[in-house]
PDB file of C-alpha atoms in Angstrom:
ATOM      1  CA  SER A 128     123.093  -3.405 105.345  1.00  0.00           C
ATOM      2  CA  ILE A 129     123.595  -0.458 102.747  1.00  0.00           C
ATOM      3  CA  HIS A 130     126.310   0.034  99.839  1.00  0.00           C
ATOM      4  CA  GLN A 131     127.617   3.329 101.694  1.00  0.00           C
ATOM      5  CA  TYR A 132     128.880   6.362  98.757  1.00  0.00           C
ATOM      6  CA  ILE A 133     131.133   7.638 101.265  1.00  0.00           C
ATOM      7  CA  GLY A 134     134.414   8.705  99.722  1.00  0.00           C
ATOM      8  CA  GLU A 135     132.949   9.017  96.124  1.00  0.00           C
ATOM      9  CA  GLU A 136     130.983  11.929  96.457  1.00  0.00           C
ATOM     10  CA  ALA A 137     132.748  14.157  93.964  1.00  0.00           C
ATOM     11  CA  ILE A 138     132.000  12.069  91.025  1.00  0.00           C
ATOM     12  CA  GLY A 139     128.340  11.541  90.982  1.00  0.00           C
ATOM     13  CA  THR A 140     128.453  15.813  92.558  1.00  0.00           C
ATOM     14  CA  GLY A 141     130.683  16.998  89.430  1.00  0.00           C
ATOM     15  CA  VAL A 142     128.585  14.713  86.854  1.00  0.00           C
ATOM     16  CA  CYS A 143     125.796  15.156  87.574  1.00  0.00           C
ATOM     17  CA  SER A 144     126.007  19.103  87.958  1.00  0.00           C
ATOM     18  CA  ASN A 145     126.097  18.868  84.082  1.00  0.00           C
ATOM     19  CA  LEU A 146     122.842  17.620  83.660  1.00  0.00           C
ATOM     20  CA  ARG A 147     119.888  18.748  83.327  1.00  0.00           C
ATOM     21  CA  GLU A 148     116.483  17.262  85.099  1.00  0.00           C
ATOM     22  CA  THR A 149     115.231  15.647  81.665  1.00  0.00           C
ATOM     23  CA  ASP A 150     118.479  13.775  81.705  1.00  0.00           C
ATOM     24  CA  PHE A 151     118.438  10.102  83.276  1.00  0.00           C
ATOM     25  CA  ILE A 152     121.041   8.818  85.473  1.00  0.00           C
ATOM     26  CA  LEU A 153     121.307   4.648  86.021  1.00  0.00           C
ATOM     27  CA  SER A 154     123.707   3.828  89.513  1.00  0.00           C
ATOM     28  CA  ASN A 155     125.014   0.579  91.557  1.00  0.00           C
ATOM     29  CA  HIS A 156     125.434  -0.386  94.442  1.00  0.00           C
ATOM     30  CA  ARG A 157     125.625   3.147  95.418  1.00  0.00           C
ATOM     31  CA  GLY A 158     122.841   4.857  94.472  1.00  0.00           C
ATOM     32  CA  HIS A 159     121.955   6.840  97.208  1.00  0.00           C
ATOM     33  CA  GLY A 160     124.468   9.389  96.284  1.00  0.00           C
ATOM     34  CA  HIS A 161     123.775   9.075  92.556  1.00  0.00           C
ATOM     35  CA  ALA A 162     119.988  10.007  93.817  1.00  0.00           C
ATOM     36  CA  ILE A 163     120.864  12.727  95.562  1.00  0.00           C
ATOM     37  CA  ALA A 164     123.261  14.547  93.666  1.00  0.00           C
ATOM     38  CA  LYS A 165     120.196  13.949  90.229  1.00  0.00           C
ATOM     39  CA  GLY A 166     117.814  16.028  92.673  1.00  0.00           C
ATOM     40  CA  ALA A 167     116.220  12.889  94.462  1.00  0.00           C
ATOM     41  CA  ASP A 168     114.271  14.345  97.924  1.00  0.00           C
ATOM     42  CA  PRO A 169     116.446  12.718 100.929  1.00  0.00           C
ATOM     43  CA  LYS A 170     114.024  12.331 102.833  1.00  0.00           C
ATOM     44  CA  ALA A 171     111.806  10.572  99.919  1.00  0.00           C
ATOM     45  CA  MET A 172     114.575   8.538 100.120  1.00  0.00           C
ATOM     46  CA  MET A 173     115.209   7.703 103.198  1.00  0.00           C
ATOM     47  CA  LYS A 174     111.963   6.337 103.773  1.00  0.00           C
ATOM     48  CA  GLU A 175     112.720   4.574 100.683  1.00  0.00           C
ATOM     49  CA  LEU A 176     115.559   2.646 102.700  1.00  0.00           C
ATOM     50  CA  PHE A 177     113.257   1.658 105.447  1.00  0.00           C
ATOM     51  CA  GLY A 178     110.381   0.022 102.584  1.00  0.00           C
ATOM     52  CA  ARG A 179     107.965   2.845 104.187  1.00  0.00           C
ATOM     53  CA  VAL A 180     105.023   4.909 102.479  1.00  0.00           C
ATOM     54  CA  GLY A 181     106.565   8.424 100.841  1.00  0.00           C
ATOM     55  CA  GLY A 182     109.329   6.327  99.994  1.00  0.00           C
ATOM     56  CA  THR A 183     110.421   7.017  95.935  1.00  0.00           C
ATOM     57  CA  SER A 184     109.797   3.602  94.930  1.00  0.00           C
ATOM     58  CA  GLY A 185     106.823   3.593  97.551  1.00  0.00           C
ATOM     59  CA  GLY A 186     108.813   1.670 100.342  1.00  0.00           C
ATOM     60  CA  LYS A 187     108.895  -0.643  97.084  1.00  0.00           C
ATOM     61  CA  GLY A 188     112.487  -1.130  96.213  1.00  0.00           C
ATOM     62  CA  GLY A 189     114.779  -0.311  98.513  1.00  0.00           C
ATOM     63  CA  SER A 190     118.950   0.054  99.348  1.00  0.00           C
ATOM     64  CA  MET A 191     119.869  -1.948  95.833  1.00  0.00           C
ATOM     65  CA  HIS A 192     116.873  -0.428  93.358  1.00  0.00           C
ATOM     66  CA  ILE A 193     116.848   3.126  94.909  1.00  0.00           C
ATOM     67  CA  ALA A 194     114.869   5.187  92.032  1.00  0.00           C
ATOM     68  CA  ASP A 195     113.647   8.607  91.159  1.00  0.00           C
ATOM     69  CA  PHE A 196     111.795   8.841  88.127  1.00  0.00           C
ATOM     70  CA  SER A 197     110.419  12.284  88.613  1.00  0.00           C
ATOM     71  CA  VAL A 198     113.957  13.780  88.204  1.00  0.00           C
ATOM     72  CA  GLY A 199     115.692  11.049  85.389  1.00  0.00           C
ATOM     73  CA  MET A 200     116.926   9.096  88.375  1.00  0.00           C
ATOM     74  CA  LEU A 201     116.238   5.353  86.157  1.00  0.00           C
ATOM     75  CA  GLY A 202     117.376   2.943  89.470  1.00  0.00           C
ATOM     76  CA  ALA A 203     119.925   1.462  91.115  1.00  0.00           C
ATOM     77  CA  ASN A 204     120.492  -2.447  90.389  1.00  0.00           C
ATOM     78  CA  GLY A 205     121.805  -5.025  92.089  1.00  0.00           C
ATOM     79  CA  VAL A 206     123.030  -7.286  89.357  1.00  0.00           C
ATOM     80  CA  ILE A 207     126.236  -6.313  88.575  1.00  0.00           C
ATOM     81  CA  ALA A 208     126.701  -4.431  85.772  1.00  0.00           C
ATOM     82  CA  ASP A 209     123.436  -4.230  84.498  1.00  0.00           C
ATOM     83  CA  GLY A 210     122.504  -0.979  84.213  1.00  0.00           C
ATOM     84  CA  CYS A 211     124.759  -1.176  81.624  1.00  0.00           C
ATOM     85  CA  THR A 212     122.114  -2.680  79.144  1.00  0.00           C
ATOM     86  CA  ILE A 213     119.692  -0.699  80.640  1.00  0.00           C
ATOM     87  CA  SER A 214     121.466   2.494  80.042  1.00  0.00           C
ATOM     88  CA  VAL A 215     121.952   2.653  76.449  1.00  0.00           C
ATOM     89  CA  GLY A 216     118.178   1.236  76.275  1.00  0.00           C
ATOM     90  CA  ALA A 217     116.744   4.339  77.291  1.00  0.00           C
ATOM     91  CA  ALA A 218     119.796   6.255  74.978  1.00  0.00           C
ATOM     92  CA  GLN A 219     118.089   4.585  72.462  1.00  0.00           C
ATOM     93  CA  ALA A 220     114.871   5.475  73.120  1.00  0.00           C
ATOM     94  CA  ILE A 221     116.160   8.638  73.239  1.00  0.00           C
ATOM     95  CA  LYS A 222     117.756   9.030  70.001  1.00  0.00           C
ATOM     96  CA  LEU A 223     114.120   7.104  67.962  1.00  0.00           C
ATOM     97  CA  LEU A 224     112.294   9.878  69.681  1.00  0.00           C
ATOM     98  CA  LYS A 225     115.039  12.729  68.546  1.00  0.00           C
ATOM     99  CA  GLN A 226     115.218  13.902  72.280  1.00  0.00           C
ATOM    100  CA  ASP A 227     117.562  16.884  73.411  1.00  0.00           C
ATOM    101  CA  LYS A 228     118.807  14.255  76.508  1.00  0.00           C
ATOM    102  CA  ILE A 229     122.078  12.191  77.000  1.00  0.00           C
ATOM    103  CA  VAL A 230     121.743   9.520  78.991  1.00  0.00           C
ATOM    104  CA  VAL A 231     124.732   8.766  82.112  1.00  0.00           C
ATOM    105  CA  ASN A 232     125.739   5.366  83.789  1.00  0.00           C
ATOM    106  CA  PHE A 233     127.452   5.682  86.763  1.00  0.00           C
ATOM    107  CA  ILE A 234     129.157   2.179  86.944  1.00  0.00           C
ATOM    108  CA  GLY A 235     131.382   0.586  89.820  1.00  0.00           C
ATOM    109  CA  ASP A 236     135.237  -1.037  88.715  1.00  0.00           C
ATOM    110  CA  GLY A 237     133.729  -4.446  89.481  1.00  0.00           C
ATOM    111  CA  GLY A 238     131.557  -4.910  86.890  1.00  0.00           C
ATOM    112  CA  ILE A 239     133.612  -4.065  83.867  1.00  0.00           C
ATOM    113  CA  ASN A 240     134.733  -8.353  83.684  1.00  0.00           C
ATOM    114  CA  ARG A 241     131.107  -8.322  83.208  1.00  0.00           C
ATOM    115  CA  GLY A 242     129.270  -8.879  79.872  1.00  0.00           C
ATOM    116  CA  PRO A 243     126.929  -6.444  79.926  1.00  0.00           C
ATOM    117  CA  PHE A 244     129.677  -3.694  80.466  1.00  0.00           C
ATOM    118  CA  MET A 245     130.945  -4.749  77.585  1.00  0.00           C
ATOM    119  CA  GLU A 246     127.546  -5.427  75.582  1.00  0.00           C
ATOM    120  CA  ALA A 247     126.876  -2.452  76.305  1.00  0.00           C
ATOM    121  CA  LEU A 248     129.847  -0.480  75.213  1.00  0.00           C
ATOM    122  CA  ASN A 249     129.310  -1.817  71.448  1.00  0.00           C
ATOM    123  CA  TRP A 250     125.816  -1.478  71.450  1.00  0.00           C
ATOM    124  CA  ALA A 251     126.114   2.347  72.262  1.00  0.00           C
ATOM    125  CA  LYS A 252     129.279   2.901  69.925  1.00  0.00           C
ATOM    126  CA  VAL A 253     127.594   0.267  67.061  1.00  0.00           C
ATOM    127  CA  TYR A 254     124.563   3.204  67.486  1.00  0.00           C
ATOM    128  CA  GLU A 255     126.626   6.597  68.824  1.00  0.00           C
ATOM    129  CA  LEU A 256     123.643   6.741  71.136  1.00  0.00           C
ATOM    130  CA  PRO A 257     123.667   9.769  73.799  1.00  0.00           C
ATOM    131  CA  VAL A 258     125.836   8.088  76.905  1.00  0.00           C
ATOM    132  CA  LEU A 259     128.475   8.689  79.197  1.00  0.00           C
ATOM    133  CA  PHE A 260     129.565   5.850  80.635  1.00  0.00           C
ATOM    134  CA  VAL A 261     131.608   6.642  84.082  1.00  0.00           C
ATOM    135  CA  CYS A 262     133.756   4.331  85.640  1.00  0.00           C
ATOM    136  CA  GLU A 263     133.413   4.580  89.681  1.00  0.00           C
ATOM    137  CA  ASN A 264     137.164   3.084  90.261  1.00  0.00           C
ATOM    138  CA  ASN A 265     137.533   2.798  93.969  1.00  0.00           C
ATOM    139  CA  GLN A 266     140.327  -0.182  93.022  1.00  0.00           C
ATOM    140  CA  ILE A 267     138.357  -2.914  94.991  1.00  0.00           C
ATOM    141  CA  ALA A 268     135.500  -5.303  93.576  1.00  0.00           C
ATOM    142  CA  ALA A 269     133.927  -5.807  97.076  1.00  0.00           C
ATOM    143  CA  THR A 270     136.747  -7.437  98.522  1.00  0.00           C
ATOM    144  CA  THR A 271     138.871  -7.870  96.034  1.00  0.00           C
ATOM    145  CA  THR A 272     141.997  -5.879  94.148  1.00  0.00           C
ATOM    146  CA  THR A 273     140.238  -4.804  91.099  1.00  0.00           C
ATOM    147  CA  LYS A 274     143.544  -4.674  89.309  1.00  0.00           C
ATOM    148  CA  THR A 275     144.198  -8.848  90.084  1.00  0.00           C
ATOM    149  CA  VAL A 276     141.076 -10.248  88.258  1.00  0.00           C
ATOM    150  CA  THR A 277     141.780  -7.181  85.442  1.00  0.00           C
ATOM    151  CA  ALA A 278     143.405  -8.980  82.351  1.00  0.00           C
ATOM    152  CA  GLY A 279     144.810  -5.606  79.641  1.00  0.00           C
ATOM    153  CA  ASP A 280     145.290  -2.424  80.907  1.00  0.00           C
ATOM    154  CA  GLY A 281     141.771  -1.636  82.397  1.00  0.00           C
ATOM    155  CA  ILE A 282     138.518  -0.257  81.508  1.00  0.00           C
ATOM    156  CA  ALA A 283     139.719   3.350  79.380  1.00  0.00           C
ATOM    157  CA  ALA A 284     141.254   1.037  77.191  1.00  0.00           C
ATOM    158  CA  ARG A 285     138.663  -1.329  76.412  1.00  0.00           C
ATOM    159  CA  ALA A 286     136.409   1.867  75.719  1.00  0.00           C
ATOM    160  CA  GLY A 287     138.963   2.396  73.239  1.00  0.00           C
ATOM    161  CA  SER A 288     138.354  -1.102  71.704  1.00  0.00           C
ATOM    162  CA  PHE A 289     135.282  -0.406  71.251  1.00  0.00           C
ATOM    163  CA  GLY A 290     135.717   3.016  69.290  1.00  0.00           C
ATOM    164  CA  ILE A 291     134.473   5.215  72.426  1.00  0.00           C
ATOM    165  CA  PRO A 292     136.601   8.352  74.380  1.00  0.00           C
ATOM    166  CA  ALA A 293     137.593   7.511  77.080  1.00  0.00           C
ATOM    167  CA  VAL A 294     139.140   9.504  79.830  1.00  0.00           C
ATOM    168  CA  THR A 295     140.875   8.588  83.171  1.00  0.00           C
ATOM    169  CA  ILE A 296     140.855  12.106  86.191  1.00  0.00           C
ATOM    170  CA  ASP A 297     141.373  11.993  89.662  1.00  0.00           C
ATOM    171  CA  GLY A 298     137.931  11.321  90.768  1.00  0.00           C
ATOM    172  CA  ASN A 299     138.445  13.098  94.070  1.00  0.00           C
ATOM    173  CA  ASP A 300     139.223  16.501  92.567  1.00  0.00           C
ATOM    174  CA  LEU A 301     135.771  17.838  92.792  1.00  0.00           C
ATOM    175  CA  LEU A 302     136.420  21.037  90.216  1.00  0.00           C
ATOM    176  CA  LEU A 303     138.402  18.144  87.572  1.00  0.00           C
ATOM    177  CA  VAL A 304     135.379  15.997  87.556  1.00  0.00           C
ATOM    178  CA  ASP A 305     133.120  19.423  86.447  1.00  0.00           C
ATOM    179  CA  GLN A 306     135.125  20.286  84.477  1.00  0.00           C
ATOM    180  CA  THR A 307     135.546  17.131  82.519  1.00  0.00           C
ATOM    181  CA  ALA A 308     132.335  15.992  82.708  1.00  0.00           C
ATOM    182  CA  ALA A 309     131.489  19.540  80.561  1.00  0.00           C
ATOM    183  CA  LYS A 310     133.665  18.897  78.223  1.00  0.00           C
ATOM    184  CA  LEU A 311     132.305  15.042  77.710  1.00  0.00           C
ATOM    185  CA  VAL A 312     128.679  15.719  78.446  1.00  0.00           C
ATOM    186  CA  GLY A 313     128.844  19.151  75.591  1.00  0.00           C
ATOM    187  CA  GLU A 314     130.213  16.759  73.568  1.00  0.00           C
ATOM    188  CA  ILE A 315     127.745  14.133  73.579  1.00  0.00           C
ATOM    189  CA  ARG A 316     124.725  16.572  73.553  1.00  0.00           C
ATOM    190  CA  ASN A 317     126.246  17.695  69.911  1.00  0.00           C
ATOM    191  CA  GLY A 318     125.970  14.003  68.832  1.00  0.00           C
ATOM    192  CA  GLY A 319     129.126  13.085  69.837  1.00  0.00           C
ATOM    193  CA  GLY A 320     128.030   9.471  70.415  1.00  0.00           C
ATOM    194  CA  PRO A 321     129.511   7.573  73.404  1.00  0.00           C
ATOM    195  CA  ARG A 322     132.062   8.574  75.739  1.00  0.00           C
ATOM    196  CA  LEU A 323     133.579   7.334  79.256  1.00  0.00           C
ATOM    197  CA  MET A 324     135.125   8.470  82.328  1.00  0.00           C
ATOM    198  CA  GLN A 325     136.780   7.240  84.694  1.00  0.00           C
ATOM    199  CA  ALA A 326     137.079   8.771  87.594  1.00  0.00           C
ATOM    200  CA  MET A 327     139.903   7.318  89.893  1.00  0.00           C
ATOM    201  CA  THR A 328     138.643   7.101  93.948  1.00  0.00           C
ATOM    202  CA  TYR A 329     138.665   5.349  97.212  1.00  0.00           C
ATOM    203  CA  ARG A 330     136.104   4.111  99.092  1.00  0.00           C
ATOM    204  CA  LEU A 331     136.338   5.524 102.796  1.00  0.00           C
ATOM    205  CA  ARG A 332     133.946   2.257 104.276  1.00  0.00           C
ATOM    206  CA  GLY A 333     133.754  -1.330 103.639  1.00  0.00           C
ATOM    207  CA  HIS A 334     132.214  -2.692 100.601  1.00  0.00           C
ATOM    208  CA  PHE A 335     128.725  -2.614 103.153  1.00  0.00           C
ATOM    209  CA  ALA A 336     127.354  -1.115 106.087  1.00  0.00           C
TER     210      ALA A 336
END
């Protein structure tokens, strides 16, 4: 089984259209869409899904850990929200090496109540790291309506509590995603520190298929 990205494609496409090949992305369960949007070879990705020679990770990673370092796709992660801490680690390295790169971390709304997410927000802001957190809020955490298990005013408010500017948009509006990402990516490249974009969307299939 794989976790499909069907219905959320505008987010990955709109965000990655504003990135350079040298920029990095980190993904989650639905990493295939992100990998394609960042420039991974679809044929090599499909070989990876089937565990074949010629896959993006030699067939060793599979669906849940789809990665392609050649285009800056540092990988998906089966551990909920763990990509957040990896993304700030990559951003810390960029800052230490004084490189002109940024990191984008794609996280689902099912990960916002996990510890790594809060740790990553804190780390990113303390060190003013060049990272954009993108929450693809499809409103369902696996099979549970997210709002029923999330206290407070939600993800944008949580980012704000750490001093990280956050914006909420319609994630199914491709042009709006593109325009918003362009603004946030530009601010980050100019030394503005971390940003968060919550893109409201809805997956058209089940949690996995």
